[in-house]
Tab-separated table of C-alpha atoms and ligand atoms in Angstrom:
chain	number	residue	atom	x	y	z
A	1	MET	CA	-0.416	-60.423	4.507
A	2	TRP	CA	-3.237	-60.856	2.016
A	3	ASP	CA	-5.828	-60.007	4.678
A	4	LEU	CA	-4.051	-56.835	5.684
A	5	LYS	CA	-3.978	-55.538	2.109
A	6	LYS	CA	-7.656	-56.320	1.649
A	7	ASN	CA	-8.453	-54.536	4.901
A	8	ASN	CA	-6.604	-51.408	3.782
A	9	LYS	CA	-8.476	-51.296	0.512
A	10	ILE	CA	-11.856	-51.490	2.234
A	11	LYS	CA	-10.816	-48.836	4.722
A	12	SER	CA	-9.782	-46.350	2.041
A	13	LYS	CA	-13.015	-46.857	0.099
A	14	LYS	CA	-15.173	-46.147	3.154
A	15	GLY	CA	-13.987	-42.600	3.904
A	16	PHE	CA	-11.934	-39.678	2.655
A	17	THR	CA	-8.317	-39.032	3.469
A	18	LEU	CA	-7.373	-35.776	5.134
A	19	VAL	CA	-5.798	-34.563	1.873
A	20	GLU	CA	-9.047	-35.166	-0.048
A	21	VAL	CA	-11.070	-33.272	2.566
A	22	ILE	CA	-8.642	-30.341	2.411
A	23	ILE	CA	-8.801	-30.250	-1.393
A	24	VAL	CA	-12.610	-30.158	-1.317
A	25	LEU	CA	-12.563	-27.380	1.300
A	26	VAL	CA	-10.071	-25.331	-0.719
A	27	ILE	CA	-12.251	-25.665	-3.823
A	28	LEU	CA	-15.321	-24.565	-1.836
A	29	VAL	CA	-13.475	-21.520	-0.474
A	30	ILE	CA	-12.339	-20.543	-3.977
A	31	LEU	CA	-15.863	-20.955	-5.371
A	32	ALA	CA	-17.304	-18.845	-2.549
A	33	ALA	CA	-14.703	-16.137	-3.151
A	34	ILE	CA	-15.716	-16.003	-6.813
A	35	LEU	CA	-19.476	-16.367	-6.475
A	36	ILE	CA	-20.351	-14.354	-3.356
A	37	PRO	CA	-19.053	-10.927	-4.545
A	38	SER	CA	-20.693	-11.288	-7.966
A	39	TYR	CA	-23.931	-12.320	-6.246
A	40	VAL	CA	-23.695	-9.280	-3.957
A	41	SER	CA	-23.118	-6.934	-6.905
A	42	TYR	CA	-26.038	-8.582	-8.714
A	43	VAL	CA	-28.273	-7.916	-5.694
A	44	ASP	CA	-26.987	-4.314	-5.495
A	45	LYS	CA	-27.770	-3.701	-9.161
A	46	THR	CA	-31.266	-5.124	-8.714
A	47	LYS	CA	-31.851	-2.864	-5.725
A	48	VAL	CA	-30.519	0.214	-7.510
A	49	ALA	CA	-32.884	-0.568	-10.401
A	50	GLN	CA	-35.730	-0.972	-7.898
A	51	CYS	CA	-34.823	2.413	-6.363
A	52	LYS	CA	-35.006	3.989	-9.807
A	53	VAL	CA	-38.462	2.508	-10.447
A	54	GLN	CA	-39.740	3.744	-7.076
A	55	ARG	CA	-38.448	7.257	-7.630
A	56	GLY	CA	-39.912	7.402	-11.125
A	57	ASP	CA	-43.250	6.236	-9.736
A	58	LEU	CA	-43.115	8.788	-6.900
A	59	SER	CA	-42.338	11.540	-9.391
A	60	GLN	CA	-45.322	10.610	-11.615
A	61	LYS	CA	-47.724	10.311	-8.689
A	62	PHE	CA	-46.462	13.604	-7.296
A	63	LEU	CA	-47.562	15.232	-10.542
A	64	ALA	CA	-50.959	13.511	-10.284
A	65	MET	CA	-51.323	14.836	-6.719
A	66	TYR	CA	-50.194	18.288	-7.836
A	67	HIS	CA	-52.930	18.536	-10.432
A	68	TYR	CA	-55.589	16.924	-8.228
A	69	ASP	CA	-55.056	18.923	-5.018
A	70	ASP	CA	-56.511	22.459	-5.119
A	71	GLU	CA	-53.925	23.865	-2.687
A	72	ILE	CA	-50.823	22.122	-4.006
A	73	ARG	CA	-51.786	23.105	-7.562
A	74	LYS	CA	-51.142	26.772	-6.634
A	75	CYS	CA	-47.524	26.068	-5.650
A	76	THR	CA	-44.726	27.371	-7.847
A	77	SER	CA	-41.817	26.837	-5.464
A	78	GLU	CA	-40.447	24.050	-3.315
A	79	ASP	CA	-41.060	26.048	-0.122
A	80	GLU	CA	-44.742	26.397	-0.965
A	81	VAL	CA	-45.083	22.658	-1.573
A	82	ILE	CA	-43.308	21.772	1.663
A	83	ALA	CA	-45.456	24.252	3.610
A	84	ILE	CA	-48.417	21.992	2.722
A	85	THR	CA	-46.856	18.525	2.724
A	86	GLY	CA	-44.108	18.870	5.329
A	87	GLN	CA	-40.446	18.072	4.653
A	88	ASP	CA	-41.097	14.420	3.831
A	89	VAL	CA	-43.163	14.761	0.656
A	90	ALA	CA	-43.127	11.002	-0.055
A	91	GLN	CA	-44.508	10.296	3.426
A	92	TYR	CA	-47.283	12.843	2.826
A	93	MET	CA	-48.143	11.102	-0.451
A	94	LEU	CA	-48.249	7.740	1.308
A	95	ASP	CA	-50.394	9.064	4.193
A	96	ASN	CA	-52.841	10.666	1.779
A	97	GLU	CA	-53.047	7.668	-0.547
A	98	TYR	CA	-51.469	9.343	-3.547
A	99	TYR	CA	-48.788	6.656	-3.492
A	100	GLU	CA	-48.820	3.158	-2.087
A	101	SER	CA	-45.377	1.586	-2.352
A	102	SER	CA	-42.082	1.966	-0.502
A	103	ILE	CA	-40.755	5.479	0.097
A	104	ILE	CA	-37.225	4.493	1.103
A	105	CYS	CA	-34.252	3.489	-1.017
A	106	PRO	CA	-33.878	-0.328	-1.062
A	107	VAL	CA	-30.086	0.048	-1.121
A	108	HIS	CA	-29.620	2.381	1.855
A	109	GLY	CA	-32.970	2.149	3.596
A	110	GLN	CA	-33.115	5.937	3.655
A	111	PRO	CA	-35.759	8.420	2.499
A	112	TYR	CA	-35.312	10.381	-0.714
A	113	GLU	CA	-34.328	14.006	-1.112
A	114	PHE	CA	-37.220	15.932	-2.669
A	115	ARG	CA	-36.695	18.618	-5.275
A	116	PHE	CA	-39.431	20.706	-6.850
A	117	THR	CA	-38.976	22.850	-9.943
A	118	TYR	CA	-41.430	25.019	-11.838
A	119	LYS	CA	-40.351	26.083	-15.321
A	120	ASN	CA	-42.507	27.411	-18.177
A	121	ASN	CA	-45.675	26.623	-16.186
A	122	ARG	CA	-44.527	23.021	-15.839
A	123	PRO	CA	-44.233	21.618	-12.313
A	124	LYS	CA	-41.885	18.749	-11.593
A	125	GLY	CA	-41.198	16.814	-8.413
A	126	GLU	CA	-38.009	14.775	-8.271
A	127	PHE	CA	-37.016	12.224	-5.656
A	128	LEU	CA	-33.250	12.043	-5.534
A	129	CYS	CA	-31.065	9.300	-4.174
A	130	GLY	CA	-27.319	8.973	-3.913
A	131	CYS	CA	-27.375	5.179	-4.231
A	132	VAL	CA	-26.217	5.334	-7.838
A	133	SER	CA	-22.700	6.490	-7.055
A	134	GLU	CA	-21.845	6.428	-3.381
A	135	THR	CA	-18.909	4.185	-4.147
A	136	ASP	CA	-16.736	7.002	-5.505
A	137	ASP	CA	-16.073	4.570	-8.311
A	138	PHE	CA	-14.663	6.634	-11.169
A	139	SER	CA	-14.698	3.591	-13.423
A	140	VAL	CA	-18.454	4.269	-13.525
A	141	PHE	CA	-17.717	7.644	-15.139
A	142	GLU	CA	-15.282	6.093	-17.585
A	143	ALA	CA	-17.929	3.564	-18.580
A	144	ILE	CA	-20.550	6.288	-19.069
A	145	SER	CA	-18.088	8.442	-21.010
A	146	LYS	CA	-17.268	5.633	-23.423
A	147	ARG	CA	-20.913	4.779	-23.981
A	148	ILE	CA	-21.821	8.425	-24.515
A	149	ALA	CA	-18.941	8.931	-26.931
A	150	ALA	CA	-20.005	5.848	-28.891
A	151	ALA	CA	-23.696	6.708	-28.965
A	152	TYR	CA	-23.682	10.471	-29.533
A	153	THR	CA	-21.512	11.500	-32.414
A	154	GLY	CA	-23.572	14.626	-33.031
A	155	TRP	CA	-24.980	15.099	-29.584
A	156	ASP	CA	-26.363	18.030	-27.776
A	157	ARG	CA	-25.042	18.660	-24.248
A	158	SER	CA	-28.528	18.496	-22.728
A	159	ASP	CA	-28.990	15.079	-24.341
A	160	VAL	CA	-25.885	13.824	-22.605
A	161	ILE	CA	-27.017	14.978	-19.179
A	162	ARG	CA	-30.453	13.483	-19.818
A	163	SER	CA	-29.016	10.150	-20.946
A	164	VAL	CA	-26.962	9.793	-17.765
A	165	HIS	CA	-29.971	10.841	-15.686
A	166	GLU	CA	-32.179	8.229	-17.326
A	167	GLU	CA	-29.655	5.436	-17.403
A	168	TYR	CA	-28.688	5.787	-13.748
A	169	GLY	CA	-32.065	6.778	-12.390
A	170	GLY	CA	-30.666	10.120	-11.340
A	171	LEU	CA	-27.401	11.959	-11.588
A	172	PRO	CA	-24.528	10.358	-9.671
A	173	GLU	CA	-23.981	12.186	-6.390
A	174	VAL	CA	-20.604	13.732	-5.609
A	175	SER	CA	-19.465	11.854	-2.529
A	176	GLY	CA	-18.647	13.523	0.765
A	177	ASP	CA	-15.071	12.253	0.463
A	178	VAL	CA	-14.535	14.247	-2.712
A	179	LEU	CA	-15.917	17.422	-1.150
A	180	SER	CA	-14.241	17.108	2.233
A	181	GLY	CA	-11.637	19.749	2.878
A	182	THR	CA	-12.911	21.926	0.034
A	183	ALA	CA	-15.059	25.062	0.119
A	184	PHE	CA	-17.998	22.861	-0.864
A	185	GLU	CA	-17.866	20.468	2.083
A	186	GLY	CA	-21.288	19.281	3.235
A	187	LYS	CA	-23.121	20.340	0.056
A	188	ALA	CA	-25.316	18.012	-1.993
A	189	MET	CA	-23.858	18.015	-5.481
A	190	TYR	CA	-24.489	15.913	-8.558
A	191	TRP	CA	-22.212	15.050	-11.469
A	192	ARG	CA	-23.148	16.292	-14.956
A	193	PRO	CA	-21.288	15.259	-18.089
A	194	TYR	CA	-19.844	17.845	-20.456
A	195	TYR	CA	-18.041	17.069	-23.660
A	196	LEU	CA	-14.895	18.577	-25.084
A	197	GLY	CA	-14.450	19.842	-28.662
A	198	ASN	CA	-13.801	16.530	-30.383
A	199	ARG	CA	-16.995	15.124	-28.848
A	200	THR	CA	-15.307	11.953	-27.715
A	201	SER	CA	-13.856	13.196	-24.434
A	202	VAL	CA	-16.193	13.722	-21.528
A	203	VAL	CA	-15.497	15.536	-18.262
A	204	PHE	CA	-17.899	15.486	-15.345
A	205	TYR	CA	-18.689	18.613	-13.400
A	206	GLY	CA	-20.249	18.612	-9.964
A	207	VAL	CA	-22.607	21.398	-9.010
A	208	ASP	CA	-25.548	21.984	-6.690
A	209	ILE	CA	-28.036	23.395	-9.191
A	210	SER	CA	-31.163	21.429	-10.075
A	211	TYR	CA	-31.275	18.852	-12.836
A	212	GLU	CA	-33.591	21.120	-14.850
A	213	ASP	CA	-31.199	24.059	-14.581
A	214	SER	CA	-28.346	21.961	-15.888
A	215	LEU	CA	-30.461	21.227	-18.971
A	216	GLN	CA	-31.078	24.936	-19.455
A	217	GLY	CA	-27.406	25.551	-20.192
A	218	LEU	CA	-26.003	26.593	-16.840
A	219	TRP	CA	-22.682	24.988	-17.616
A	220	ARG	CA	-20.911	25.595	-14.362
A	221	GLY	CA	-18.665	23.433	-12.256
A	222	LYS	CA	-17.498	23.550	-8.664
A	223	VAL	CA	-15.619	20.274	-8.832
A	224	LEU	CA	-14.559	18.370	-11.936
A	225	SER	CA	-13.814	14.715	-12.529
A	226	ILE	CA	-11.387	14.166	-15.385
A	227	ASP	CA	-10.082	10.675	-16.092
A	228	GLY	CA	-10.508	9.636	-12.482
A	229	ARG	CA	-8.821	12.722	-11.005
A	230	VAL	CA	-10.746	15.414	-9.156
A	231	TYR	CA	-10.211	19.154	-9.579
A	232	VAL	CA	-11.688	21.794	-7.327
A	233	ASN	CA	-12.633	25.287	-8.360
A	234	THR	CA	-10.677	27.926	-6.515
A	235	SER	CA	-11.445	31.113	-8.404
A	236	GLY	CA	-15.141	31.750	-7.932
A	237	ASN	CA	-15.585	31.817	-11.702
A	238	TYR	CA	-17.389	28.539	-12.161
A	239	SER	CA	-18.238	28.670	-15.844
A	240	ILE	CA	-16.975	25.686	-17.777
A	241	ALA	CA	-18.697	26.696	-21.026
A	242	GLY	CA	-15.338	27.382	-22.717
A	243	PHE	CA	-14.240	23.795	-22.250
A	244	TYR	CA	-15.599	22.885	-25.674
A	245	ASN	CA	-12.674	24.863	-27.124
A	246	TYR	CA	-10.370	22.032	-26.122
A	247	ASN	CA	-10.183	18.903	-28.192
A	248	ASN	CA	-9.116	16.528	-25.489
A	249	VAL	CA	-8.460	16.261	-21.794
A	250	SER	CA	-4.706	16.925	-21.940
A	251	GLU	CA	-5.276	20.098	-23.973
A	252	LEU	CA	-7.714	21.245	-21.329
A	253	LEU	CA	-5.398	20.378	-18.455
A	254	ASN	CA	-2.519	22.244	-20.109
A	255	SER	CA	-4.528	25.397	-20.661
A	256	SER	CA	-3.752	28.328	-18.439
A	257	SER	CA	-7.433	29.159	-17.975
A	258	PHE	CA	-7.990	25.731	-16.485
A	259	ARG	CA	-5.020	26.072	-14.160
A	260	SER	CA	-6.147	29.463	-12.908
A	261	ASN	CA	-9.626	28.211	-12.062
A	262	PHE	CA	-9.085	24.702	-10.755
A	263	THR	CA	-6.537	22.809	-8.704
A	264	GLU	CA	-6.198	19.057	-8.401
A	265	LYS	CA	-7.612	17.857	-5.136
A	266	GLN	CA	-5.000	16.372	-2.836
A	267	ASP	CA	-6.044	13.738	-0.325
B	301	ZN	ZN1	-31.524	4.642	-3.910
């Protein structure tokens, strides 16, 4: 009797019971469920930041190449630049030693979209990437809106567009899902912010004009994102300049001019 008890004690000290093993496994599964997604989003954020650095570097070195190269220096349009460099401008820069780092987005592993503008004798080469907003995550817009509203009490509209551009390393791209089934299907569009009259409400408008043009005051929208809902222009009159007459989003949505120009996109 005494021996048996002693034996049992020794046995239980040597190993784990099935229940203990299960508890440990359950804890590990819970920890993994918590830690792995936050690690993945950390890695994503790092890569998006890396993409932004690369594109900024490409843009600067493009300008250096532009001023250095006798032929490219004559270009005042994107077509003229591409006639010399070929479609893949970043690849041309790499091949000709104007740039020496990666020319693909670390998030998607895809090359960048090149855009050249020439305004007031100032050339600019941009390397665009959709990696900043391919998730269709409208909480991103809400977060930007709140930050903008908090930071810019007396802001200029161009400042707002610029701040989003700088903070996200580009303007967030309108996803294909949003554009599918609309007249704008297949187009590359980017979201610009636009504030309403009280300067605390922000709507985003998607349009396919260049970043520079949107700073010049071409306040037009083909699709709109308002509080997570998407509205598509149906009228052909794309101007959204009058939106500043409305003090908040519900005023805008209730206005007849809004209704006649835009309809909510149904999935
Ligand atoms: Zn990217």
